[in-house]
Short mmCIF file of C-alpha atoms in Angstrom, two decimals:
data_model
loop_
_atom_site.label_atom_id
_atom_site.label_comp_id
_atom_site.label_asym_id
_atom_site.label_seq_id
_atom_site.Cartn_x
_atom_site.Cartn_y
_atom_site.Cartn_z
CA UNK A 26 -50.48 52.63 -17.08
CA UNK A 27 -50.16 49.59 -19.28
CA UNK A 28 -48.76 46.43 -17.69
CA UNK A 29 -47.12 43.95 -20.02
CA UNK A 30 -47.10 40.36 -18.83
CA UNK A 31 -44.50 38.00 -20.26
CA UNK A 32 -45.81 34.47 -20.61
CA UNK A 33 -43.24 31.67 -20.53
CA UNK A 34 -43.78 28.15 -21.72
CA UNK A 35 -43.54 25.87 -18.71
CA UNK A 36 -43.72 22.11 -18.90
CA UNK A 37 -46.03 19.98 -16.80
CA UNK A 38 -43.19 18.78 -14.54
CA UNK A 39 -42.34 22.33 -13.50
CA UNK A 40 -45.96 23.26 -12.78
CA UNK A 41 -46.59 20.10 -10.80
CA UNK A 42 -43.30 20.44 -8.94
CA UNK A 43 -43.96 24.05 -7.97
CA UNK A 44 -47.44 23.20 -6.74
CA UNK A 45 -46.45 20.06 -4.92
CA UNK A 46 -43.40 21.64 -3.26
CA UNK A 47 -45.76 23.60 -1.03
CA UNK A 48 -47.39 20.40 0.21
CA UNK A 49 -46.01 17.80 2.54
CA UNK A 50 -44.53 14.60 1.09
CA UNK A 51 -47.18 11.95 0.55
CA UNK A 52 -46.70 8.47 2.01
CA UNK A 53 -48.70 5.71 0.34
CA UNK A 54 -50.65 3.28 2.43
CA UNK A 55 -50.23 -0.48 2.19
CA UNK A 56 -53.45 -0.74 0.15
CA UNK A 57 -52.20 1.86 -2.33
CA UNK A 58 -48.87 0.06 -2.66
CA UNK A 59 -50.63 -3.26 -3.24
CA UNK A 60 -52.77 -1.70 -5.96
CA UNK A 61 -49.69 -0.16 -7.54
CA UNK A 62 -47.85 -3.48 -7.50
CA UNK A 63 -50.81 -5.12 -9.21
CA UNK A 64 -50.89 -2.40 -11.85
CA UNK A 65 -47.13 -2.60 -12.48
CA UNK A 66 -47.24 -6.41 -12.70
CA UNK A 67 -49.91 -6.10 -15.37
CA UNK A 68 -47.77 -3.64 -17.33
CA UNK A 69 -44.71 -5.91 -17.07
CA UNK A 70 -46.62 -9.02 -18.18
CA UNK A 71 -48.27 -7.07 -21.01
CA UNK A 72 -44.89 -5.84 -22.26
CA UNK A 73 -43.32 -9.32 -21.96
CA UNK A 74 -46.16 -11.31 -23.54
CA UNK A 75 -46.49 -9.15 -26.61
CA UNK A 76 -43.58 -9.01 -29.04
CA UNK A 77 -44.88 -5.81 -30.58
CA UNK A 78 -42.69 -2.73 -29.96
CA UNK A 79 -45.82 -0.61 -29.60
CA UNK A 80 -46.97 -2.72 -26.62
CA UNK A 81 -43.61 -2.16 -24.85
CA UNK A 82 -43.77 1.55 -25.62
CA UNK A 83 -47.30 1.83 -24.27
CA UNK A 84 -46.39 -0.01 -21.05
CA UNK A 85 -43.32 2.19 -20.55
CA UNK A 86 -45.37 5.37 -21.04
CA UNK A 87 -47.92 4.20 -18.48
CA UNK A 88 -45.19 3.29 -15.97
CA UNK A 89 -43.44 6.62 -16.53
CA UNK A 90 -46.70 8.45 -15.84
CA UNK A 91 -47.12 6.54 -12.57
CA UNK A 92 -43.48 7.26 -11.66
CA UNK A 93 -43.97 10.97 -12.38
CA UNK A 94 -47.02 11.19 -10.15
CA UNK A 95 -45.27 9.43 -7.24
CA UNK A 96 -42.01 11.37 -7.71
CA UNK A 97 -43.65 14.79 -7.66
CA UNK A 98 -45.49 13.73 -4.50
CA UNK A 99 -42.09 12.86 -2.96
CA UNK A 100 -43.42 9.36 -2.23
CA UNK A 101 -40.39 7.09 -2.02
CA UNK A 102 -41.86 3.59 -2.07
CA UNK A 103 -44.04 3.88 -5.21
CA UNK A 104 -41.40 5.94 -7.02
CA UNK A 105 -38.82 3.23 -6.44
CA UNK A 106 -41.19 0.46 -7.52
CA UNK A 107 -42.15 2.29 -10.71
CA UNK A 108 -38.52 2.98 -11.63
CA UNK A 109 -37.48 -0.64 -11.06
CA UNK A 110 -40.52 -1.87 -13.02
CA UNK A 111 -39.50 0.31 -15.99
CA UNK A 112 -36.00 -1.17 -15.92
CA UNK A 113 -37.42 -4.69 -15.67
CA UNK A 114 -39.55 -4.11 -18.79
CA UNK A 115 -36.47 -3.00 -20.75
CA UNK A 116 -34.47 -5.97 -19.48
CA UNK A 117 -37.19 -8.50 -20.33
CA UNK A 118 -37.31 -7.08 -23.85
CA UNK A 119 -33.48 -7.57 -24.08
CA UNK A 120 -33.21 -4.04 -25.39
CA UNK A 121 -29.98 -2.93 -23.70
CA UNK A 122 -29.89 0.46 -25.42
CA UNK A 123 -33.40 1.18 -24.16
CA UNK A 124 -32.39 0.05 -20.66
CA UNK A 125 -29.42 2.43 -20.59
CA UNK A 126 -31.55 5.23 -21.99
CA UNK A 127 -34.15 4.86 -19.23
CA UNK A 128 -31.50 4.60 -16.49
CA UNK A 129 -30.14 7.99 -17.57
CA UNK A 130 -33.64 9.43 -18.08
CA UNK A 131 -34.95 8.42 -14.66
CA UNK A 132 -31.80 9.61 -12.85
CA UNK A 133 -32.05 13.09 -14.42
CA UNK A 134 -35.75 13.72 -13.87
CA UNK A 135 -36.73 16.69 -11.75
CA UNK A 136 -36.95 16.14 -7.97
CA UNK A 137 -35.72 12.58 -8.34
CA UNK A 138 -35.08 10.96 -4.98
CA UNK A 139 -31.57 9.80 -4.09
CA UNK A 140 -32.80 6.43 -2.85
CA UNK A 141 -34.44 5.77 -6.23
CA UNK A 142 -31.20 6.48 -8.14
CA UNK A 143 -29.25 4.26 -5.74
CA UNK A 144 -31.79 1.44 -6.12
CA UNK A 145 -31.65 1.63 -9.92
CA UNK A 146 -27.85 1.52 -10.01
CA UNK A 147 -27.73 -1.39 -7.56
CA UNK A 148 -30.45 -3.31 -9.44
CA UNK A 149 -28.68 -3.03 -12.79
CA UNK A 150 -25.24 -3.72 -11.31
CA UNK A 151 -26.21 -6.76 -9.23
CA UNK A 152 -28.81 -8.44 -11.49
CA UNK A 153 -28.52 -7.26 -15.09
CA UNK A 154 -24.81 -6.59 -15.60
CA UNK A 155 -23.75 -10.24 -15.52
CA UNK A 156 -26.45 -11.19 -18.07
CA UNK A 157 -25.25 -8.97 -20.92
CA UNK A 158 -24.98 -10.85 -24.24
CA UNK A 159 -21.41 -9.75 -25.05
CA UNK A 160 -18.45 -7.88 -23.64
CA UNK A 161 -19.07 -4.74 -25.68
CA UNK A 162 -22.57 -4.34 -24.23
CA UNK A 163 -21.23 -4.96 -20.74
CA UNK A 164 -18.62 -2.20 -21.12
CA UNK A 165 -21.26 0.24 -22.40
CA UNK A 166 -23.56 -0.58 -19.50
CA UNK A 167 -20.74 -0.07 -16.97
CA UNK A 168 -19.85 3.28 -18.54
CA UNK A 169 -23.53 4.28 -18.46
CA UNK A 170 -23.82 3.44 -14.76
CA UNK A 171 -20.55 5.26 -14.03
CA UNK A 172 -21.93 8.32 -15.77
CA UNK A 173 -25.07 8.21 -13.65
CA UNK A 174 -23.09 7.68 -10.42
CA UNK A 175 -20.46 10.36 -11.15
CA UNK A 176 -20.53 13.15 -8.58
CA UNK A 177 -23.12 11.45 -6.37
CA UNK A 178 -21.84 10.56 -2.90
CA UNK A 179 -24.72 8.18 -2.17
CA UNK A 180 -23.60 5.81 -4.97
CA UNK A 181 -19.82 6.28 -4.63
CA UNK A 182 -19.25 2.67 -3.58
CA UNK A 183 -21.18 1.34 -6.57
CA UNK A 184 -19.12 3.56 -8.85
CA UNK A 185 -15.88 2.27 -7.32
CA UNK A 186 -16.92 -1.37 -7.78
CA UNK A 187 -18.04 -0.74 -11.37
CA UNK A 188 -14.73 0.99 -12.13
CA UNK A 189 -12.86 -2.00 -10.73
CA UNK A 190 -14.82 -4.33 -13.01
CA UNK A 191 -14.05 -2.13 -16.00
CA UNK A 192 -10.35 -2.08 -15.14
CA UNK A 193 -10.26 -5.87 -14.94
CA UNK A 194 -11.93 -6.13 -18.35
CA UNK A 195 -9.27 -3.84 -19.83
CA UNK A 196 -6.54 -5.89 -18.16
CA UNK A 197 -7.92 -9.15 -19.59
CA UNK A 198 -7.79 -7.51 -23.02
CA UNK A 199 -4.11 -6.65 -22.47
CA UNK A 200 -4.76 -2.91 -22.05
CA UNK A 201 -2.74 -2.42 -18.87
CA UNK A 202 -2.31 1.32 -19.38
CA UNK A 203 -6.04 1.92 -19.88
CA UNK A 204 -6.87 -0.25 -16.85
CA UNK A 205 -4.52 1.76 -14.64
CA UNK A 206 -5.81 5.10 -15.89
CA UNK A 207 -9.44 4.08 -15.28
CA UNK A 208 -8.78 2.79 -11.79
CA UNK A 209 -6.65 5.69 -10.56
CA UNK A 210 -9.53 8.15 -11.08
CA UNK A 211 -11.30 6.78 -7.97
CA UNK A 212 -10.05 7.91 -4.55
CA UNK A 213 -11.60 5.31 -2.23
CA UNK A 214 -9.69 6.58 0.82
CA UNK A 215 -12.32 9.35 1.10
CA UNK A 216 -15.28 6.95 1.10
CA UNK A 217 -16.72 6.82 4.59
CA UNK A 218 -19.18 4.01 3.89
CA UNK A 219 -16.64 1.56 2.44
CA UNK A 220 -15.19 -1.14 4.69
CA UNK A 221 -11.49 -0.93 5.55
CA UNK A 222 -10.61 -4.22 3.88
CA UNK A 223 -12.32 -3.21 0.64
CA UNK A 224 -10.52 0.16 0.66
CA UNK A 225 -7.13 -1.47 1.12
CA UNK A 226 -7.87 -4.07 -1.57
CA UNK A 227 -8.84 -1.32 -4.03
CA UNK A 228 -5.70 0.75 -3.32
CA UNK A 229 -3.48 -2.32 -3.64
CA UNK A 230 -5.06 -3.03 -7.03
CA UNK A 231 -4.15 0.52 -8.06
CA UNK A 232 -0.56 -0.06 -6.88
CA UNK A 233 -0.32 -3.36 -8.76
CA UNK A 234 -1.50 -1.84 -12.05
CA UNK A 235 0.93 1.06 -11.60
CA UNK A 236 3.78 -1.43 -11.14
CA UNK A 237 2.60 -3.49 -14.12
CA UNK A 238 2.84 -0.46 -16.38
CA UNK A 239 6.17 0.52 -14.75
CA UNK A 240 4.88 3.77 -13.29
CA UNK A 241 6.97 3.51 -10.12
CA UNK A 242 6.48 7.10 -9.00
CA UNK A 243 2.70 6.73 -8.97
CA UNK A 244 3.01 3.33 -7.30
CA UNK A 245 4.96 4.92 -4.44
CA UNK A 246 2.38 7.72 -4.06
CA UNK A 247 -0.51 5.23 -4.00
CA UNK A 248 1.25 2.89 -1.56
CA UNK A 249 1.55 5.71 0.98
CA UNK A 250 -2.23 5.76 1.28
CA UNK A 251 -1.98 2.45 3.15
CA UNK A 252 -0.45 2.79 6.61
CA UNK A 253 1.33 -0.05 8.41
CA UNK A 254 -1.03 0.58 11.33
CA UNK A 255 -3.92 -0.53 9.12
CA UNK A 256 -2.64 -4.12 9.49
CA UNK A 257 -1.87 -3.85 13.20
CA UNK A 258 -5.04 -5.54 14.40
CA UNK A 259 -6.69 -8.09 12.18
CA UNK A 260 -9.59 -8.26 14.61
CA UNK A 261 -11.74 -5.25 13.82
CA UNK A 262 -14.13 -6.01 16.68
CA UNK A 263 -11.72 -4.86 19.40
CA UNK A 264 -13.22 -1.39 19.54
CA UNK A 265 -16.81 -2.49 20.16
CA UNK A 266 -18.08 1.00 20.86
CA UNK A 267 -16.56 2.46 17.71
CA UNK A 268 -17.87 -0.43 15.65
CA UNK A 269 -21.36 0.06 17.05
CA UNK A 270 -21.32 3.73 16.04
CA UNK A 271 -20.18 2.92 12.51
CA UNK A 272 -22.35 -0.17 12.00
CA UNK A 273 -25.11 1.89 10.43
CA UNK A 274 -22.69 3.76 8.16
CA UNK A 275 -20.04 1.32 7.01
CA UNK A 276 -21.34 -1.26 4.57
CA UNK A 277 -20.02 -4.83 4.43
CA UNK A 278 -17.21 -5.44 1.92
CA UNK A 279 -17.96 -6.82 -1.52
CA UNK A 280 -18.02 -10.56 -2.01
CA UNK A 281 -14.56 -11.97 -2.58
CA UNK A 282 -12.69 -9.22 -0.71
CA UNK A 283 -9.55 -10.70 0.92
CA UNK A 284 -9.15 -10.73 4.69
CA UNK A 285 -6.90 -8.24 6.46
CA UNK A 286 -4.12 -10.82 6.89
CA UNK A 287 -4.23 -11.70 3.18
CA UNK A 288 -4.15 -7.99 2.28
CA UNK A 289 -1.08 -7.56 4.48
CA UNK A 290 0.74 -10.26 2.51
CA UNK A 291 -0.34 -8.66 -0.79
CA UNK A 292 0.91 -5.26 0.41
CA UNK A 293 4.35 -6.59 1.37
CA UNK A 294 4.76 -8.43 -1.96
CA UNK A 295 3.85 -5.32 -3.95
CA UNK A 296 6.29 -3.21 -1.95
CA UNK A 297 9.00 -5.81 -2.55
CA UNK A 298 8.47 -5.36 -6.30
CA UNK A 299 8.84 -1.61 -5.90
CA UNK A 300 11.93 -1.69 -3.68
CA UNK A 301 13.73 -4.36 -5.71
CA UNK A 302 13.30 -2.29 -8.86
CA UNK A 303 15.36 0.50 -7.23
CA UNK A 304 17.76 -1.94 -5.48
CA UNK A 305 16.61 -0.74 -2.05
CA UNK A 306 17.68 -3.97 -0.39
CA UNK A 307 17.14 -2.98 3.25
CA UNK A 308 13.52 -1.94 2.69
CA UNK A 309 12.84 -5.10 0.68
CA UNK A 310 14.46 -7.11 3.49
CA UNK A 311 12.08 -5.57 6.03
CA UNK A 312 9.10 -6.56 3.88
CA UNK A 313 10.35 -10.15 3.62
CA UNK A 314 10.96 -10.15 7.39
CA UNK A 315 7.29 -9.29 7.96
CA UNK A 316 6.19 -12.05 5.58
CA UNK A 317 8.44 -14.52 7.40
CA UNK A 318 7.08 -13.55 10.82
CA UNK A 319 3.47 -13.83 9.64
CA UNK A 320 4.11 -17.25 8.06
CA UNK A 321 5.84 -18.44 11.22
CA UNK A 322 2.90 -17.30 13.37
CA UNK A 323 0.47 -19.07 11.05
CA UNK A 324 2.43 -22.31 11.42
CA UNK A 325 2.75 -22.06 15.21
CA UNK A 326 -0.95 -21.09 15.54
CA UNK A 327 -0.23 -18.87 18.50
CA UNK A 328 1.74 -21.52 20.46
CA UNK A 329 5.21 -20.03 19.92
CA UNK A 330 6.71 -21.84 22.92
CA UNK A 331 6.18 -25.28 21.33
CA UNK A 332 6.45 -24.12 17.72
CA UNK A 333 9.73 -25.98 17.06
CA UNK A 334 8.38 -29.34 18.25
CA UNK A 335 5.06 -28.96 16.43
CA UNK A 336 6.48 -27.99 13.03
CA UNK A 337 6.79 -30.46 10.16
CA UNK A 338 8.84 -30.26 6.98
CA UNK A 339 5.76 -29.09 5.08
CA UNK A 340 5.27 -26.30 7.63
CA UNK A 341 8.87 -25.19 7.29
CA UNK A 342 8.52 -24.92 3.52
CA UNK A 343 5.92 -22.17 3.98
CA UNK A 344 8.32 -19.75 5.65
CA UNK A 345 11.85 -20.89 4.72
CA UNK A 346 11.82 -19.16 1.27
CA UNK A 347 11.07 -15.84 2.98
CA UNK A 348 13.85 -16.44 5.53
CA UNK A 349 16.36 -17.24 2.78
CA UNK A 350 15.61 -13.95 1.02
CA UNK A 351 15.94 -12.06 4.31
CA UNK A 352 19.45 -13.52 4.67
CA UNK A 353 20.50 -12.48 1.18
CA UNK A 354 18.99 -9.02 1.33
CA UNK A 355 20.40 -8.11 4.75
CA UNK A 356 23.87 -8.88 3.39
CA UNK A 357 23.18 -6.87 0.22
CA UNK A 358 22.10 -3.86 2.28
CA UNK A 359 24.46 -0.99 2.97
CA UNK A 360 25.99 -1.06 6.45
CA UNK A 361 24.13 0.95 9.08
CA UNK A 362 22.51 0.67 12.52
CA UNK A 363 19.28 -0.88 11.21
CA UNK A 364 21.17 -3.27 8.93
CA UNK A 365 23.39 -4.43 11.81
CA UNK A 366 20.41 -4.97 14.08
CA UNK A 367 18.55 -6.98 11.46
CA UNK A 368 21.70 -8.96 10.62
CA UNK A 369 22.21 -9.99 14.25
CA UNK A 370 18.52 -10.84 14.68
CA UNK A 371 18.56 -13.07 11.59
CA UNK A 372 21.90 -14.69 12.44
CA UNK A 373 20.68 -15.79 15.87
CA UNK A 374 17.42 -17.22 14.52
CA UNK A 375 17.21 -20.94 15.30
CA UNK A 376 15.70 -21.71 11.89
CA UNK A 377 18.75 -20.22 10.14
CA UNK A 378 21.19 -22.20 12.29
CA UNK A 379 19.39 -25.52 11.91
CA UNK A 380 17.95 -25.43 8.38
CA UNK A 381 20.07 -22.99 6.34
CA UNK A 382 23.77 -23.72 6.97
CA UNK A 383 25.05 -21.84 3.89
CA UNK A 384 23.06 -18.74 4.80
CA UNK A 385 24.28 -18.99 8.38
CA UNK A 386 27.86 -19.02 7.10
CA UNK A 387 27.17 -15.87 5.11
CA UNK A 388 25.58 -14.06 8.05
CA UNK A 389 28.38 -15.13 10.39
CA UNK A 390 30.99 -13.80 7.97
CA UNK A 391 29.30 -10.40 7.88
CA UNK A 392 28.66 -10.44 11.64
CA UNK A 393 32.29 -11.06 12.66
CA UNK A 394 34.89 -8.28 12.73
CA UNK A 395 37.13 -10.12 10.27
CA UNK A 396 38.07 -9.44 6.67
CA UNK A 397 36.08 -11.67 4.30
CA UNK A 398 37.86 -13.28 1.36
CA UNK A 399 35.45 -13.40 -1.58
CA UNK A 400 36.88 -16.62 -3.16
CA UNK A 401 36.51 -18.53 0.13
CA UNK A 402 33.03 -17.14 0.76
CA UNK A 403 31.93 -17.82 -2.81
CA UNK A 404 32.94 -21.48 -2.46
CA UNK A 405 30.65 -21.83 0.58
CA UNK A 406 27.58 -20.08 -0.80
CA UNK A 407 27.83 -20.74 -4.56
CA UNK A 408 25.18 -23.51 -4.62
CA UNK A 409 22.68 -21.51 -2.58
CA UNK A 410 23.45 -18.43 -4.68
CA UNK A 411 22.68 -20.24 -7.94
CA UNK A 412 19.29 -21.41 -6.62
CA UNK A 413 18.18 -17.96 -5.48
CA UNK A 414 16.21 -16.43 -8.37
CA UNK A 415 13.83 -14.08 -6.58
CA UNK A 416 16.65 -11.90 -5.23
CA UNK A 417 19.39 -12.25 -7.86
CA UNK A 418 17.32 -12.93 -10.98
CA UNK A 419 17.63 -15.65 -13.61
CA UNK A 420 20.98 -17.16 -14.44
CA UNK A 421 22.89 -15.13 -17.03
CA UNK A 422 20.60 -12.09 -16.75
CA UNK A 423 21.81 -8.53 -16.30
CA UNK A 424 19.97 -8.31 -12.99
CA UNK A 425 21.91 -11.27 -11.55
CA UNK A 426 25.22 -9.88 -12.74
CA UNK A 427 24.47 -6.49 -11.17
CA UNK A 428 23.31 -7.88 -7.83
CA UNK A 429 26.13 -10.38 -7.48
CA UNK A 430 28.42 -7.41 -8.10
CA UNK A 431 26.64 -5.58 -5.29
CA UNK A 432 27.26 -8.55 -2.98
CA UNK A 433 30.99 -8.48 -3.81
CA UNK A 434 30.94 -4.74 -3.14
CA UNK A 435 29.39 -5.29 0.30
CA UNK A 436 32.12 -7.84 1.08
CA UNK A 437 34.73 -5.22 0.19
CA UNK A 438 33.00 -2.54 2.27
CA UNK A 439 32.84 -4.92 5.25
CA UNK A 440 36.59 -5.49 4.91
CA UNK A 441 37.29 -1.74 4.85
CA UNK A 442 35.19 -1.24 7.99
CA UNK A 443 37.15 -4.00 9.75
CA UNK A 444 40.48 -2.43 8.66
CA UNK A 445 39.32 0.98 9.91
CA UNK A 446 38.51 -0.61 13.26
CA UNK A 447 41.93 -2.20 13.81
CA UNK A 448 44.34 0.15 11.99
CA UNK A 449 45.26 3.80 12.55
CA UNK A 450 47.60 4.02 9.55
CA UNK A 451 48.01 1.53 6.72
CA UNK A 452 49.33 1.62 3.18
CA UNK A 453 47.03 1.34 0.19
CA UNK A 454 49.08 -1.61 -1.05
CA UNK A 455 48.42 -3.51 2.17
CA UNK A 456 44.70 -2.63 2.03
CA UNK A 457 44.59 -4.03 -1.50
CA UNK A 458 46.30 -7.24 -0.35
CA UNK A 459 43.82 -7.74 2.50
CA UNK A 460 40.81 -7.10 0.25
CA UNK A 461 42.09 -8.91 -2.83
CA UNK A 462 42.09 -5.69 -4.88
CA UNK A 463 44.62 -3.48 -6.58
CA UNK A 464 45.78 -0.35 -4.75
CA UNK A 465 43.83 1.91 -7.12
CA UNK A 466 40.58 -0.06 -6.70
CA UNK A 467 41.02 -0.07 -2.91
CA UNK A 468 41.50 3.71 -2.99
CA UNK A 469 38.30 4.15 -5.04
CA UNK A 470 36.25 2.06 -2.61
CA UNK A 471 37.64 3.97 0.40
CA UNK A 472 36.83 7.30 -1.25
CA UNK A 473 33.27 6.12 -2.01
CA UNK A 474 32.72 5.07 1.60
CA UNK A 475 34.07 8.40 2.86
CA UNK A 476 31.67 10.27 0.57
CA UNK A 477 28.76 8.13 1.82
CA UNK A 478 29.72 8.84 5.44
CA UNK A 479 30.49 5.26 6.48
CA UNK A 480 34.11 5.99 7.49
CA UNK A 481 36.32 9.04 8.06
CA UNK A 482 39.94 9.02 6.93
CA UNK A 483 42.64 10.88 5.05
CA UNK A 484 44.73 9.49 2.19
CA UNK A 485 48.27 10.65 1.51
CA UNK A 486 48.52 9.78 -2.17
CA UNK A 487 52.17 10.74 -2.39
CA UNK A 488 53.31 8.05 0.04
CA UNK A 489 50.20 5.89 -0.42
CA UNK A 490 49.09 5.85 3.23
CA UNK A 491 45.57 5.84 4.64
CA UNK A 492 45.14 7.58 8.00
CA UNK A 493 42.12 6.32 9.96
CA UNK A 494 43.06 8.32 13.10
CA UNK A 495 40.30 10.83 12.53
CA UNK A 496 37.78 8.03 12.40
CA UNK A 497 38.61 6.95 15.98
CA UNK A 498 38.00 10.35 17.58
CA UNK A 499 37.01 13.91 16.98
CA UNK A 500 38.73 16.40 14.73
CA UNK A 501 41.57 18.51 16.28
CA UNK A 502 39.35 21.62 16.36
CA UNK A 503 36.61 19.71 18.19
CA UNK A 504 39.15 18.36 20.70
CA UNK A 505 40.48 21.86 21.42
CA UNK A 506 36.94 23.18 21.86
CA UNK A 507 36.14 20.41 24.36
CA UNK A 508 39.37 21.14 26.26
CA UNK A 509 38.52 24.85 26.43
CA UNK A 510 35.02 24.06 27.67
CA UNK A 511 36.39 21.75 30.35
CA UNK A 512 38.86 24.43 31.54
CA UNK A 513 36.04 26.98 31.74
CA UNK A 514 33.94 24.57 33.81
CA UNK A 515 36.82 23.92 36.23
CA UNK A 516 37.61 27.62 36.64
CA UNK A 517 33.93 28.33 37.27
CA UNK A 518 33.77 25.65 39.99
CA UNK A 519 36.90 27.02 41.68
CA UNK A 520 35.50 30.55 41.64
CA UNK A 521 32.17 29.45 43.15
CA UNK A 522 33.94 27.40 45.82
CA UNK A 523 36.19 30.35 46.74
CA UNK A 524 33.16 32.63 47.01
CA UNK A 525 31.34 30.20 49.30
CA UNK A 526 34.40 29.82 51.52
CA UNK A 527 34.75 33.59 51.81
CA UNK A 528 31.10 33.96 52.86
CA UNK A 529 31.41 31.30 55.56
CA UNK A 530 34.58 32.82 56.95
CA UNK A 531 32.98 36.29 57.14
CA UNK A 532 29.91 34.83 58.83
CA UNK A 533 31.96 33.18 61.58
CA UNK A 534 34.41 36.12 61.96
CA UNK A 535 37.46 34.20 60.86
CA UNK A 536 40.38 36.02 59.30
CA UNK A 537 41.68 34.57 56.09
CA UNK A 538 45.30 33.62 56.01
CA UNK A 539 47.26 35.04 53.17
#
């Protein structure tokens, strides 16, 4: 029989890799590393001293040969030193295209060690990136490093930080959309090695760019990645045992990362932007309430008992703007259990009583069970209302007109709730007189509040009478059902009592009297 052998062309890397894979990884001694360092230093100086391209090419070929030998021996230390020496030669020559080419080449070589790829990316990012001659080269280098780091878990943090730099460059160029699209591709919440503060800062940057390009749906989705419990304890060292276990895994945050308390303030301000866009006043009020409480704690410095005596006018200016907006927003919010609780809490705050008299008048008007006259209220709060820009917008803007209209609407709704509390039946004409509206407008507001579930009533449009009787109790069918249930309970108790009496009489031999 004739045996035909097929001969395939195999490169040197494959042959060396297949032969070396059967051997144990080689670890260089200190003498071998010293000799290698001396050899690499000579190659670097030779490439730097000579301006001839051939000299650089020769040095790179020699270094690549040394890197290949160390890599196929799975020897980490010399492989890393050779790779970094190759990058240093390219950097010293100021040939950025050659540098990027060798970064990609070294990262894709067969049996390349993960630690070597990570060291190359970190070296270029931390030392070479800031020394690029122009912005175009810097962008190309960032994109090159991102390409190398893509899909590699061991350099996921470097990729996230590079992406953040690229997004900021796009933003400085006025390309908000491109910056947001670049940044949203990275999901840092899955990075186990990234510090909590750096994760939150990255996600908040994604939220901010989404709001800047008016993508409110995506901003809401991204904001849900940050839980309120993440800001519960600013001291991360409370769980010493858990921190000790993670100390070898979690890396320290990047330089310039805000503290947890600063991130909490950033989070609340971004959420205020989101909620105010949709006129969700109660949620925005809760965010301002948190900002106010944090600012008050910072002023008191933990001594809340003596906070009032220790505060100065400058201290009060740090938290009073937040408190003013809380007052406006709680009055703009639709009536409900949470709104009433927050209204009472704000109204009884000593800072509101002592420092914000106009706002206290407004809160008192909404807190009392009395009909509010808009002209009288407007005369008391007009000056404070004109100064408030953050809540109501600039003077003469559409936003201010809409939100002042909402405030008038809340005054009307408060009046209807008060009327429903004190009246069982009342004419629409009288309701209009109490609220300062026409009968038709009063009817529209009552119908809107019924649809929203704030009150329950019936309107007889023929005679023009509003019947609030159903709002004070249950419906007739529900009342009848409760009566029937009560009768069944009573009959059941009588039957059980009669049965027990009969048993006792039989036990003692007593005859029942008819």
